XYZ file of C-alpha atoms in Angstrom:
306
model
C 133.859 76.507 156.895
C 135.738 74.811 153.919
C 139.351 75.629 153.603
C 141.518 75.686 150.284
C 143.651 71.972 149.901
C 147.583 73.289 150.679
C 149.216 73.449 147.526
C 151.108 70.858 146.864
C 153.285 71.641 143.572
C 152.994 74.488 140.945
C 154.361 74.514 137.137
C 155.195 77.170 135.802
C 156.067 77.127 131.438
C 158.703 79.732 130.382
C 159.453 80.465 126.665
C 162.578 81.225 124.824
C 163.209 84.486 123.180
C 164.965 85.824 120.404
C 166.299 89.329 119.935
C 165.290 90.934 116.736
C 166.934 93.900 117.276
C 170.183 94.070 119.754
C 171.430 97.569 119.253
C 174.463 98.016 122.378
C 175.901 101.216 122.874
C 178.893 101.980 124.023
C 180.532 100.635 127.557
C 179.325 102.850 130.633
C 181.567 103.511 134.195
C 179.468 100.363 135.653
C 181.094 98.252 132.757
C 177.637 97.402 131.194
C 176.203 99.031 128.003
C 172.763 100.612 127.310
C 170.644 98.437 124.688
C 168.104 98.962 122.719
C 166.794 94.752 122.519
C 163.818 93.881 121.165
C 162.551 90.172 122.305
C 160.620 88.558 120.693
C 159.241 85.312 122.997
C 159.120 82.035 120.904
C 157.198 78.957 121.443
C 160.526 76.481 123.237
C 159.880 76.358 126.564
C 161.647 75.232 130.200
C 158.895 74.134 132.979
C 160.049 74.660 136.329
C 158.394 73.262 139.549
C 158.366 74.340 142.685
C 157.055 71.719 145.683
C 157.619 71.924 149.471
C 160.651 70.735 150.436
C 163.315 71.268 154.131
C 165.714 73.739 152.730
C 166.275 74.799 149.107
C 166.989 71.406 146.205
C 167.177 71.691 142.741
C 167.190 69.182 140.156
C 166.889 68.959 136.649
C 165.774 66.837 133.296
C 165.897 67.336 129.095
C 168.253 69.335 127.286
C 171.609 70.074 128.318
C 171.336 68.792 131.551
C 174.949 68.507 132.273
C 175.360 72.078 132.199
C 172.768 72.982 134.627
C 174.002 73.902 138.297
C 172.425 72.312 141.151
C 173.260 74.937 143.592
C 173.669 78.188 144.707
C 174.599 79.549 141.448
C 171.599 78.701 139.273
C 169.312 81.595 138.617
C 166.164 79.813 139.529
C 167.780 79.039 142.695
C 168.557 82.912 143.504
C 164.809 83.351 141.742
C 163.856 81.563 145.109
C 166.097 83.229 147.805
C 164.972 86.985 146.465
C 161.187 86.397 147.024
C 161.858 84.557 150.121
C 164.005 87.033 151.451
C 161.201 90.106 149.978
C 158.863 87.956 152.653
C 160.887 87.284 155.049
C 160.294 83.775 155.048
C 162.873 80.653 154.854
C 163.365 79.619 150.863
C 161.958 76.028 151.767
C 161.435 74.660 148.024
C 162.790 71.727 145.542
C 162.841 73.235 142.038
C 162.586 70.889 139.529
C 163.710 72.215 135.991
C 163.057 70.339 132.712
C 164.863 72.125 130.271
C 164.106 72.357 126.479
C 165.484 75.694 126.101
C 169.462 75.124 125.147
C 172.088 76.513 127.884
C 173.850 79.436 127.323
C 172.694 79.475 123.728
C 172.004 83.402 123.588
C 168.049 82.193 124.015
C 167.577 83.473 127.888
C 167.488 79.730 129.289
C 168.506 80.408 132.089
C 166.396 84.008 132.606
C 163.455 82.194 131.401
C 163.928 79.559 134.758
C 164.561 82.287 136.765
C 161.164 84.082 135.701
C 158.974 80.415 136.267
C 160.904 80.021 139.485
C 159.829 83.485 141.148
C 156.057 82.873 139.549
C 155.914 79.023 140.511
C 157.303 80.170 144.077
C 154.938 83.250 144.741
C 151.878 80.669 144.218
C 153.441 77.764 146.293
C 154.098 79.995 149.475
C 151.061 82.467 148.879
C 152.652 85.451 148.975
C 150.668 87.039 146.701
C 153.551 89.464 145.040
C 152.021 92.222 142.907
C 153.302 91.806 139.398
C 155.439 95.019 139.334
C 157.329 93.552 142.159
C 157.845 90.109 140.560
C 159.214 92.527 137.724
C 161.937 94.842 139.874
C 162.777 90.658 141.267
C 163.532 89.800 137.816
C 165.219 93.041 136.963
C 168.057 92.058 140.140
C 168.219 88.723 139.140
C 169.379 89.760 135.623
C 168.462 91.934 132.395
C 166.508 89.296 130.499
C 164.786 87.981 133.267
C 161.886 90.486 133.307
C 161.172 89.823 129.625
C 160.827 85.892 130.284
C 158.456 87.128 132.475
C 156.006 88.785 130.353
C 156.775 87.391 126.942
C 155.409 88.722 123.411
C 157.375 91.499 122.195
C 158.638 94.364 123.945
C 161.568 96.513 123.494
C 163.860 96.611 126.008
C 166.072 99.916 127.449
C 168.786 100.301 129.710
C 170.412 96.765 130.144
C 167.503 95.472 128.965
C 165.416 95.229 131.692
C 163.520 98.253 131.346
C 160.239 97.128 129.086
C 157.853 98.349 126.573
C 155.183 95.823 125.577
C 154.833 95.930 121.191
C 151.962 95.104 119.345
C 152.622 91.959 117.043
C 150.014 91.434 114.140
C 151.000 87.896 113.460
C 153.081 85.105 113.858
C 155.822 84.361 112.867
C 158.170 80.805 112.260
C 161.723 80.651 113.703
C 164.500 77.870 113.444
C 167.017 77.718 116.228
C 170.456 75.834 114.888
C 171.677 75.363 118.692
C 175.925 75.049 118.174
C 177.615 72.535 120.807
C 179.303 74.597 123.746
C 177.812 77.781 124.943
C 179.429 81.600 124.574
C 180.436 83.903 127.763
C 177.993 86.587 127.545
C 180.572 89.164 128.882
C 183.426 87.343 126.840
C 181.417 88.256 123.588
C 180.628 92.197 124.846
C 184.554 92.776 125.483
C 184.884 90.930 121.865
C 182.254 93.629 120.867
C 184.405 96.598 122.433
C 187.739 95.511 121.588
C 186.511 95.002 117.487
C 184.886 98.851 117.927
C 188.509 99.804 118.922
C 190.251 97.883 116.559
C 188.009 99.368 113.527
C 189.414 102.742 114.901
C 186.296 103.656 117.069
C 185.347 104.407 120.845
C 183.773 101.665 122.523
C 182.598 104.064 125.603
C 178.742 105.618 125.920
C 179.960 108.698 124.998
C 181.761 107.510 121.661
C 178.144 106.123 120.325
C 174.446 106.943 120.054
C 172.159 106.404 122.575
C 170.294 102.795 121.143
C 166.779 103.359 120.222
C 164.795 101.040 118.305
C 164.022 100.829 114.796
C 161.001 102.377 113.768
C 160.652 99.860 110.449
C 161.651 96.880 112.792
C 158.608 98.077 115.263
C 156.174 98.662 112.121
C 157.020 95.110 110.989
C 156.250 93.193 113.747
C 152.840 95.488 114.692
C 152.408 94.001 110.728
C 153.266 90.257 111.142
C 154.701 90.568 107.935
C 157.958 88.375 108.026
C 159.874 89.358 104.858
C 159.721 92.942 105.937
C 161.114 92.056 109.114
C 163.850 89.522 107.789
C 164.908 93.147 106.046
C 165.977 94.800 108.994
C 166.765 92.445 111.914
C 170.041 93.069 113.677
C 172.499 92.252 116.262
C 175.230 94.101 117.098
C 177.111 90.971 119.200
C 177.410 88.979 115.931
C 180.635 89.787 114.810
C 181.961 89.439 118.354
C 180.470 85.741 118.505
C 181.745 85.051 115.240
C 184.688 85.770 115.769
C 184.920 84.137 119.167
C 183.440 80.891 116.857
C 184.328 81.387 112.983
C 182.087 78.026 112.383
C 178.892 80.227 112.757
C 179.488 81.569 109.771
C 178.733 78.439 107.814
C 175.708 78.343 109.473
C 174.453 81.341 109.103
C 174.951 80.556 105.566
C 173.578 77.151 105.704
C 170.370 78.553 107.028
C 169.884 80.833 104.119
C 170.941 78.352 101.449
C 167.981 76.647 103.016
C 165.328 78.543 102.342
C 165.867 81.323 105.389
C 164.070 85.017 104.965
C 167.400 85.837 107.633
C 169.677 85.109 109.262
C 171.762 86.094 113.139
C 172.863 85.146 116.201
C 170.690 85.171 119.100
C 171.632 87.491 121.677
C 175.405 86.598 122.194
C 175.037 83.038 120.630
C 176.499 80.685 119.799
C 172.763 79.750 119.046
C 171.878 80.632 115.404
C 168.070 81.928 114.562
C 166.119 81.300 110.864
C 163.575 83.578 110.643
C 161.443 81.091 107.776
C 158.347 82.328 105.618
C 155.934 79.971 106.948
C 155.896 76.600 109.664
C 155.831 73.468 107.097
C 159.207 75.519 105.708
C 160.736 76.229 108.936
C 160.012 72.066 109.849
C 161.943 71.654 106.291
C 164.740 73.599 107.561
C 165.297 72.194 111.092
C 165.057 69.272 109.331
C 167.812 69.994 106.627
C 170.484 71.870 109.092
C 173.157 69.745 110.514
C 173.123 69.075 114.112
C 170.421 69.669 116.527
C 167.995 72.269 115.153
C 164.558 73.290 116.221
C 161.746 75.163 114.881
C 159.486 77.491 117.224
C 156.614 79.851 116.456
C 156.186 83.447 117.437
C 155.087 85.190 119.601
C 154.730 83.282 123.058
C 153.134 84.105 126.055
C 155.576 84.903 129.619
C 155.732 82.899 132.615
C 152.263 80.894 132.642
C 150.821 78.678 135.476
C 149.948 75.523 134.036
């Protein structure tokens, strides 16, 4: 009786995303907010690589290396622990990231390793996790992390992590302007809250509308039609990250001197996204912007076993 080879290493390719639509409501008792975020996976990805290994190693290549943890602290590394611990097995593994997707850049770099780490992992040790479990993983590890997961579109609920897959009819061609330093996440929500106060509103759930997402937003990417959806894009963080960095601005404005449909921040930034009418002008544009920009197409599929 033959028996299977052990497996020896597994890569697993995670994309980027960028939100199209980041609606927050207001702050809740837990301190988080309720979001209405559509992501929209785009075609820069990390690969992360899981091989046998005596104990738990991580090391890393490519883009923003320096600013990668190599310990407890990085995602992929918790990625690991949580299915081990589901299994109750030791989280024996070296996790090797290579990194195209910038850090802390509002693009889910570090959700997206997270994601390839749990998939690379449940095919290295076997244990077979049904997808809905991989998903409630992700959903403890962090509120992008399931979306890295599946990729496309989908609309996300709660913090985010609650998903409903959406039909896109086409693609679409995204520049990603990626601004040197990163942005706290929760340093640009309490800029979000304290500018909702200081413009004489409530920044608490009960001062604001429940988020939902927009129904022309939804239509336009079931459409693939990109100058309908470079009409209604939208991210409530921007202001906040602005403000936390007032050079944004000029490239936000950059971006549509150069040819740009739209323009916003992704997620909470600093990263700045070009939505461009088609790829050779998108190539034009990453090409044209000052400092390191990249073009990407849309959609892109999740976590994928290469």
């Amino acid at each position: 009786m033959r028996s299977d080879p052990p497996v020896t290493a597994v890569t697993v390719r995670v994309p980027a995303k960028v939100n199209v639509q980041l609606t927050v409501g207001g702050r809740r008792p837990d301190g988080f907010h309720d979001l209405a975020n559509v992501f929209l996976a785009v075609g820069l990805y990390d690969h992360v690589t899981a091989a046998p290994a005596e104990g738990l190693r991580l090391t890393a290549e490519g883009r923003d290396v320096d600013r990668v943890p190599l310990d407890g602290t990085n995602l992929a590394a918790r990625a690991a622990v949580a299915l081990a611990k589901r299994y109750g097995i030791e989280p024996d593994v070296h996790l090797h990231i290579d990194k195209a997707v910038p850090v802390a850049g509002g693009m889910a770099g570090g959700s997206a390793d997270a994601a390839g780490a749990l998939v690379a992992c449940d095919a290295l040790w076997g244990t077979g996790a049904p997808r809905e479990e991989l998903l409630d993983l992700c959903a403890e590890l962090g509120s992008d992390v399931p979306f890295s997961l599946v990729g496309g579109a989908a609309l996300g609920l709660g913090r985010g992590e609650r998903l409903t897959l959406l039909e896109v009819g086409g693609g679409f061609h995204w520049v990603f302007a990626v601004a040197e330093g990163g942005l706290s996440t929760p340093e640009v929500y309490r800029e979000c809250d304290r500018l909702r106060r200081a413009g004489g509103g409530g920044d608490l759930a009960g001062d604001l509308p429940a988020p939902a997402a927009d129904p022309e937003l939804v239509t336009a990417l079931a459409a693939g039609d990109a100058e309908r959806l470079a009409a209604v894009l939208t991210n409530d963080l921007q202001a906040a990250a602005v403000g936390l960095r007032p050079e944004l601005a000029a490239t936000l404005a950059a971006g549509l001197d150069g040819g740009a449909l739209a323009a916003l921040v992704s997620g909470s930034g600093p990263t700045c996204a070009f939505l461009a009418p088609s790829a050779a002008a998108a190539d034009a544009l990453a090409a044209a912007l000052p400092g390191r920009a990249y073009a990407a197409p849309a959609p892109a599929p999740g976590a994928t076993i290469l």
